[in-house]
Amino acid sequence: MPQPQQANVRNRLLRAMAPEDFARLQPHLETMAVQMREPMIAPDRPVEELFFVESGIVSITTGHDESRIEVGMVGREGLVGAAPVLLHADRTPHLHFVQVSGEVLSIGREPFCDAVEASAALRRLLLRYVHTVMIQAAQTAHAHAALGLEGRLARWLLMCHDRVDGDELTLTHEFLSMMLGVQRAGVTLTLQNLEGAGRIRAKRRRIEVLDREKLRALTNGSYGVPEAEYARLIEGR
Amino acid sequence: MPRYFFHLRHGPGPDGLARDPEGDDLTGPAEVRARALAVARDLIVRTRLHAVPDWFACAFEVTDAQGRPVMTVPFSDTVTEDDEA
């Protein structure tokens, strides 16, 4: 497969970086298809590969099995593994797994670190990205403490919608209940209410986003903060 | 194992029932009741939902895979269960 070109990649970090920085990474990038539930980074193991997401969504979760809760969501705006590697932590206690199947560009830790060592501009861009990841986790903590389930679910649907093509999200209530750390019956009831208010259309294993502004109104300002930081710091908007 | 569906009754009429589209595989009625009570307890203790001002007014209406009623478990049963045990 030919090496990806900067003009053709969908990952927003790769698109935002200087052409000479993209050129440092390019020879080491490998296109990979990833499937739902596939682990990308295992907890407490050295991170040997990083992944620029081209399509699909990767979830970062804390806890074990029954108590697992999502603390981060990475789509085409992001780089899976950025925080532990750029902050020289070598590993992370959090599981990173594929939530929506898609495509990633993988790169080995060593060539990635060599490129970052060689370019202050690249390091700056990627550290700014890590900042937005931290803001996203903080906003998630805020949402858990400050919002009812309606607001948290609305925020989650908006974040998911930002990262897929089209308006339809393929997910089960069971999966949503795991991500939000709540009983499935609570998710089912809340989806029914969101649907009644014309914000979404819920079908079996699928949710269609109908009205983003109405969803956003439920989030009480907890959606949009990391997104705005990303636009400001990474894309200069 | 048979599959049971835990529909959540939170108000009157068809709009007051959140239908469970996915269900759970459980061994039988004893496990169904235990699951309903465990889920109800967790909802009461941890879940804030503006649409449900009072979890104790809710109930699980459980059906089997053919849609036949299996049992109704009011959330208020979570309070008495410990005394019975």
Short mmCIF file of C-alpha atoms in Angstrom, two decimals:
data_model
loop_
_atom_site.label_atom_id
_atom_site.label_comp_id
_atom_site.label_asym_id
_atom_site.label_seq_id
_atom_site.Cartn_x
_atom_site.Cartn_y
_atom_site.Cartn_z
CA MET A 1 0.00 0.00 0.00
CA PRO A 2 1.44 3.45 -0.89
CA GLN A 3 2.39 5.77 1.97
CA PRO A 4 -0.36 8.22 2.98
CA GLN A 5 -0.06 11.78 1.67
CA GLN A 6 -0.80 14.77 3.89
CA ALA A 7 -3.40 16.09 1.44
CA ASN A 8 -5.34 12.80 1.65
CA VAL A 9 -5.28 11.93 5.34
CA ARG A 10 -8.40 12.55 7.40
CA ASN A 11 -6.67 12.75 10.79
CA ARG A 12 -6.82 16.38 11.90
CA LEU A 13 -3.47 16.33 13.73
CA LEU A 14 -1.67 15.03 10.66
CA ARG A 15 -3.40 17.65 8.53
CA ALA A 16 -2.56 20.46 10.96
CA MET A 17 1.17 19.77 11.27
CA ALA A 18 3.84 21.44 9.13
CA PRO A 19 4.65 19.55 5.91
CA GLU A 20 8.23 18.91 7.10
CA ASP A 21 6.87 17.33 10.31
CA PHE A 22 4.46 15.17 8.37
CA ALA A 23 7.43 14.10 6.24
CA ARG A 24 9.30 12.92 9.37
CA LEU A 25 6.39 10.63 10.32
CA GLN A 26 5.22 9.57 6.87
CA PRO A 27 7.70 6.75 6.10
CA HIS A 28 6.70 5.03 9.35
CA LEU A 29 2.92 5.25 9.03
CA GLU A 30 1.04 2.03 8.32
CA THR A 31 -2.62 1.86 7.40
CA MET A 32 -4.59 -0.59 9.57
CA ALA A 33 -8.27 -1.51 9.73
CA VAL A 34 -9.54 -1.86 13.31
CA GLN A 35 -12.64 -3.69 14.47
CA MET A 36 -15.11 -2.97 17.23
CA ARG A 37 -13.95 -4.13 20.69
CA GLU A 38 -10.34 -4.63 19.51
CA PRO A 39 -7.89 -3.47 22.20
CA MET A 40 -5.47 -0.79 20.96
CA ILE A 41 -3.52 -0.19 24.16
CA ALA A 42 -3.65 -2.70 27.02
CA PRO A 43 -3.51 -1.45 30.62
CA ASP A 44 -0.12 -1.48 32.37
CA ARG A 45 1.84 -2.71 29.36
CA PRO A 46 4.52 -0.67 27.59
CA VAL A 47 3.00 1.33 24.71
CA GLU A 48 4.93 0.20 21.63
CA GLU A 49 2.68 1.70 18.96
CA LEU A 50 0.62 4.85 18.56
CA PHE A 51 -2.38 5.27 16.27
CA PHE A 52 -3.54 8.32 14.33
CA VAL A 53 -7.27 7.71 13.91
CA GLU A 54 -8.54 8.16 10.34
CA SER A 55 -12.08 6.92 10.95
CA GLY A 56 -13.97 5.21 13.76
CA ILE A 57 -13.73 5.85 17.49
CA VAL A 58 -11.44 4.59 20.26
CA SER A 59 -12.63 4.64 23.88
CA ILE A 60 -10.40 5.12 26.90
CA THR A 61 -11.86 3.39 29.93
CA THR A 62 -10.95 3.12 33.58
CA GLY A 63 -11.87 0.35 36.02
CA HIS A 64 -12.39 -3.34 35.46
CA ASP A 65 -15.21 -5.30 33.83
CA GLU A 66 -18.47 -4.39 35.59
CA SER A 67 -17.20 -1.06 36.89
CA ARG A 68 -15.65 0.07 33.61
CA ILE A 69 -16.45 3.70 32.73
CA GLU A 70 -15.36 5.74 29.75
CA VAL A 71 -13.00 8.62 30.52
CA GLY A 72 -11.94 9.55 27.01
CA MET A 73 -13.04 9.35 23.38
CA VAL A 74 -10.64 9.59 20.43
CA GLY A 75 -11.65 9.96 16.79
CA ARG A 76 -10.04 11.50 13.73
CA GLU A 77 -9.00 14.53 15.81
CA GLY A 78 -6.66 12.38 17.83
CA LEU A 79 -3.67 10.15 18.41
CA VAL A 80 -4.17 7.05 20.56
CA GLY A 81 -1.23 6.71 22.95
CA ALA A 82 -0.23 10.38 22.78
CA ALA A 83 -0.40 11.09 26.52
CA PRO A 84 1.63 8.19 27.92
CA VAL A 85 4.31 8.41 25.21
CA LEU A 86 4.72 12.21 25.00
CA LEU A 87 4.70 12.52 28.80
CA HIS A 88 7.36 9.78 29.07
CA ALA A 89 5.10 7.54 31.14
CA ASP A 90 5.81 4.42 29.01
CA ARG A 91 2.46 2.81 29.94
CA THR A 92 -1.04 3.67 31.16
CA PRO A 93 -3.50 2.02 33.56
CA HIS A 94 -6.36 2.69 31.14
CA LEU A 95 -7.67 0.32 28.49
CA HIS A 96 -7.96 1.85 24.99
CA PHE A 97 -10.27 -0.13 22.72
CA VAL A 98 -12.18 0.33 19.47
CA GLN A 99 -15.75 1.53 20.00
CA VAL A 100 -16.60 2.13 16.33
CA SER A 101 -14.72 0.15 13.65
CA GLY A 102 -12.57 2.20 11.29
CA GLU A 103 -9.07 2.85 10.04
CA VAL A 104 -5.93 4.07 11.78
CA LEU A 105 -2.38 4.97 10.79
CA SER A 106 -0.04 3.21 13.20
CA ILE A 107 3.49 4.28 14.03
CA GLY A 108 6.09 2.62 16.25
CA ARG A 109 7.04 4.39 19.47
CA GLU A 110 10.70 4.76 18.49
CA PRO A 111 10.31 6.48 15.10
CA PHE A 112 7.54 8.60 16.63
CA CYS A 113 9.78 9.73 19.50
CA ASP A 114 12.70 10.37 17.11
CA ALA A 115 10.48 12.71 15.08
CA VAL A 116 9.29 14.53 18.20
CA GLU A 117 12.91 14.87 19.43
CA ALA A 118 13.90 16.34 16.07
CA SER A 119 11.15 18.96 15.85
CA ALA A 120 10.14 21.41 18.57
CA ALA A 121 7.14 22.47 16.47
CA LEU A 122 5.86 18.90 16.25
CA ARG A 123 6.31 18.40 20.00
CA ARG A 124 4.45 21.65 20.68
CA LEU A 125 1.52 20.69 18.47
CA LEU A 126 1.21 17.24 20.01
CA LEU A 127 1.53 18.50 23.60
CA ARG A 128 -1.25 20.96 22.88
CA TYR A 129 -3.30 17.99 21.75
CA VAL A 130 -2.54 16.21 25.06
CA HIS A 131 -3.84 19.34 26.81
CA THR A 132 -7.18 18.96 25.00
CA VAL A 133 -7.33 15.29 26.05
CA MET A 134 -6.90 16.35 29.68
CA ILE A 135 -9.62 18.99 29.28
CA GLN A 136 -11.94 16.37 27.81
CA ALA A 137 -11.39 14.05 30.80
CA ALA A 138 -11.98 16.94 33.21
CA GLN A 139 -15.20 17.89 31.44
CA THR A 140 -16.32 14.26 31.65
CA ALA A 141 -15.72 14.35 35.42
CA HIS A 142 -17.70 17.58 35.58
CA ALA A 143 -20.57 16.07 33.59
CA HIS A 144 -20.71 13.00 35.87
CA ALA A 145 -20.95 15.18 38.96
CA ALA A 146 -23.10 18.05 37.68
CA LEU A 147 -25.51 16.57 35.15
CA GLY A 148 -28.38 14.13 35.27
CA LEU A 149 -28.34 11.21 32.89
CA GLU A 150 -30.17 13.20 30.18
CA GLY A 151 -27.32 15.71 29.98
CA ARG A 152 -24.56 13.11 30.13
CA LEU A 153 -26.14 10.99 27.44
CA ALA A 154 -26.74 14.04 25.23
CA ARG A 155 -23.07 15.06 25.62
CA TRP A 156 -21.90 11.56 24.80
CA LEU A 157 -24.08 11.39 21.66
CA LEU A 158 -22.72 14.75 20.46
CA MET A 159 -19.11 13.64 20.99
CA CYS A 160 -19.80 10.41 19.13
CA HIS A 161 -21.62 12.25 16.32
CA ASP A 162 -18.59 14.56 15.88
CA ARG A 163 -16.45 11.53 15.11
CA VAL A 164 -18.54 9.55 12.62
CA ASP A 165 -19.70 10.19 9.06
CA GLY A 166 -23.43 10.78 8.81
CA ASP A 167 -26.04 11.03 11.55
CA GLU A 168 -26.44 7.40 12.51
CA LEU A 169 -24.63 5.81 15.45
CA THR A 170 -24.56 2.02 15.75
CA LEU A 171 -24.66 1.07 19.42
CA THR A 172 -26.56 -1.05 21.90
CA HIS A 173 -28.12 0.24 25.11
CA GLU A 174 -25.90 -2.25 26.94
CA PHE A 175 -22.79 -0.60 25.49
CA LEU A 176 -24.03 2.90 26.30
CA SER A 177 -24.78 1.82 29.85
CA MET A 178 -21.21 0.58 30.23
CA MET A 179 -19.68 3.77 28.81
CA LEU A 180 -21.76 6.02 31.05
CA GLY A 181 -21.56 3.79 34.13
CA VAL A 182 -25.31 3.47 34.55
CA GLN A 183 -27.91 0.69 34.40
CA ARG A 184 -29.18 -0.18 30.92
CA ALA A 185 -32.79 0.54 31.98
CA GLY A 186 -31.73 4.14 32.71
CA VAL A 187 -30.27 4.46 29.20
CA THR A 188 -33.40 2.99 27.59
CA LEU A 189 -35.67 5.37 29.47
CA THR A 190 -33.51 8.39 28.68
CA LEU A 191 -33.31 7.52 24.97
CA GLN A 192 -37.10 7.26 24.91
CA ASN A 193 -37.36 10.75 26.40
CA LEU A 194 -34.80 12.21 23.98
CA GLU A 195 -36.74 10.65 21.13
CA GLY A 196 -40.06 12.01 22.42
CA ALA A 197 -38.54 15.50 22.40
CA GLY A 198 -37.42 15.11 18.75
CA ARG A 199 -33.70 15.17 19.56
CA ILE A 200 -32.92 11.67 18.26
CA ARG A 201 -34.56 8.72 16.56
CA ALA A 202 -33.83 5.41 18.28
CA LYS A 203 -33.94 2.17 16.36
CA ARG A 204 -32.73 -1.26 17.30
CA ARG A 205 -28.95 -0.97 17.78
CA ARG A 206 -28.99 2.41 16.03
CA ILE A 207 -29.46 6.00 17.13
CA GLU A 208 -29.97 8.80 14.64
CA VAL A 209 -29.07 12.32 15.74
CA LEU A 210 -31.83 14.68 14.60
CA ASP A 211 -31.24 17.95 16.44
CA ARG A 212 -27.77 18.80 17.77
CA GLU A 213 -28.79 22.14 19.23
CA LYS A 214 -31.53 20.55 21.31
CA LEU A 215 -29.07 17.94 22.57
CA ARG A 216 -26.50 20.63 23.33
CA ALA A 217 -29.06 22.57 25.37
CA LEU A 218 -29.21 19.59 27.78
CA THR A 219 -25.47 19.53 28.44
CA ASN A 220 -25.37 22.77 30.41
CA GLY A 221 -22.11 23.89 28.82
CA SER A 222 -20.24 20.63 29.49
CA TYR A 223 -20.07 19.84 25.76
CA GLY A 224 -17.86 21.95 23.51
CA VAL A 225 -15.04 23.01 25.85
CA PRO A 226 -12.31 20.59 24.69
CA GLU A 227 -13.63 20.93 21.14
CA ALA A 228 -13.11 24.70 21.28
CA GLU A 229 -9.65 24.30 22.83
CA TYR A 230 -8.71 21.93 20.01
CA ALA A 231 -9.91 24.34 17.33
CA ARG A 232 -8.01 27.20 18.97
CA LEU A 233 -4.72 25.43 19.75
CA ILE A 234 -4.39 22.91 16.94
CA GLU A 235 -6.18 24.50 14.02
CA GLY A 236 -5.83 28.18 14.92
CA ARG A 237 -9.55 28.81 14.64
CA MET B 1 -30.92 -19.80 29.13
CA PRO B 2 -34.16 -17.95 28.42
CA ARG B 3 -34.05 -14.24 27.70
CA TYR B 4 -36.07 -11.81 29.80
CA PHE B 5 -36.94 -8.20 28.97
CA PHE B 6 -37.03 -5.61 31.76
CA HIS B 7 -39.48 -2.92 30.67
CA LEU B 8 -39.38 0.09 32.97
CA ARG B 9 -42.76 1.45 34.10
CA HIS B 10 -42.27 5.10 35.10
CA GLY B 11 -45.67 6.64 34.34
CA PRO B 12 -49.16 5.81 33.10
CA GLY B 13 -50.03 4.67 29.56
CA PRO B 14 -47.79 3.56 26.68
CA ASP B 15 -45.54 6.65 27.05
CA GLY B 16 -44.89 5.67 30.62
CA LEU B 17 -43.22 2.38 29.69
CA ALA B 18 -39.60 2.30 28.48
CA ARG B 19 -39.43 -0.90 26.48
CA ASP B 20 -36.23 -2.93 26.87
CA PRO B 21 -35.14 -3.89 23.33
CA GLU B 22 -32.17 -6.05 24.38
CA GLY B 23 -33.01 -8.21 27.38
CA ASP B 24 -30.88 -10.42 29.62
CA ASP B 25 -30.25 -14.16 29.59
CA LEU B 26 -31.15 -15.53 33.04
CA THR B 27 -31.85 -18.96 34.53
CA GLY B 28 -35.42 -18.36 35.73
CA PRO B 29 -37.85 -16.35 37.88
CA ALA B 30 -35.66 -16.28 40.99
CA GLU B 31 -32.78 -14.75 39.06
CA VAL B 32 -35.17 -12.38 37.26
CA ARG B 33 -36.41 -10.97 40.55
CA ALA B 34 -32.89 -10.71 41.99
CA ARG B 35 -31.68 -8.87 38.87
CA ALA B 36 -34.68 -6.51 38.89
CA LEU B 37 -34.07 -5.60 42.52
CA ALA B 38 -30.32 -5.13 42.04
CA VAL B 39 -30.85 -2.84 39.03
CA ALA B 40 -33.58 -0.91 40.87
CA ARG B 41 -31.33 -0.38 43.89
CA ASP B 42 -28.51 0.92 41.71
CA LEU B 43 -30.85 3.29 39.86
CA ILE B 44 -32.31 4.60 43.13
CA VAL B 45 -28.90 5.17 44.71
CA ARG B 46 -26.80 6.45 41.81
CA THR B 47 -28.87 7.75 38.93
CA ARG B 48 -30.27 11.24 38.65
CA LEU B 49 -32.84 11.54 35.89
CA HIS B 50 -35.00 14.62 35.59
CA ALA B 51 -37.71 12.57 33.90
CA VAL B 52 -38.05 10.39 37.04
CA PRO B 53 -38.58 12.50 40.16
CA ASP B 54 -39.30 9.41 42.27
CA TRP B 55 -37.71 6.05 41.51
CA PHE B 56 -39.91 4.41 44.16
CA ALA B 57 -42.95 5.01 41.94
CA CYS B 58 -41.34 2.86 39.19
CA ALA B 59 -41.58 -0.87 38.50
CA PHE B 60 -40.01 -3.41 36.18
CA GLU B 61 -42.60 -5.19 34.03
CA VAL B 62 -40.70 -8.29 32.94
CA THR B 63 -41.68 -10.31 29.87
CA ASP B 64 -40.26 -13.39 28.18
CA ALA B 65 -39.02 -13.56 24.59
CA GLN B 66 -42.61 -14.04 23.35
CA GLY B 67 -43.73 -10.88 25.14
CA ARG B 68 -45.70 -12.74 27.80
CA PRO B 69 -45.71 -11.16 31.28
CA VAL B 70 -43.40 -12.94 33.72
CA MET B 71 -43.62 -10.72 36.78
CA THR B 72 -43.83 -7.12 37.96
CA VAL B 73 -41.22 -5.91 40.44
CA PRO B 74 -41.99 -2.55 42.06
CA PHE B 75 -38.91 -0.51 43.02
CA SER B 76 -40.45 -0.17 46.49
CA ASP B 77 -39.72 -3.88 46.98
CA THR B 78 -36.06 -2.97 47.36
CA VAL B 79 -36.90 -1.65 50.83
CA THR B 80 -38.61 -4.75 52.21
CA GLU B 81 -36.32 -7.32 50.61
CA ASP B 82 -33.69 -7.18 53.39
CA ASP B 83 -36.33 -7.83 56.07
CA GLU B 84 -37.59 -10.90 54.26
CA ALA B 85 -34.10 -12.32 53.82
#
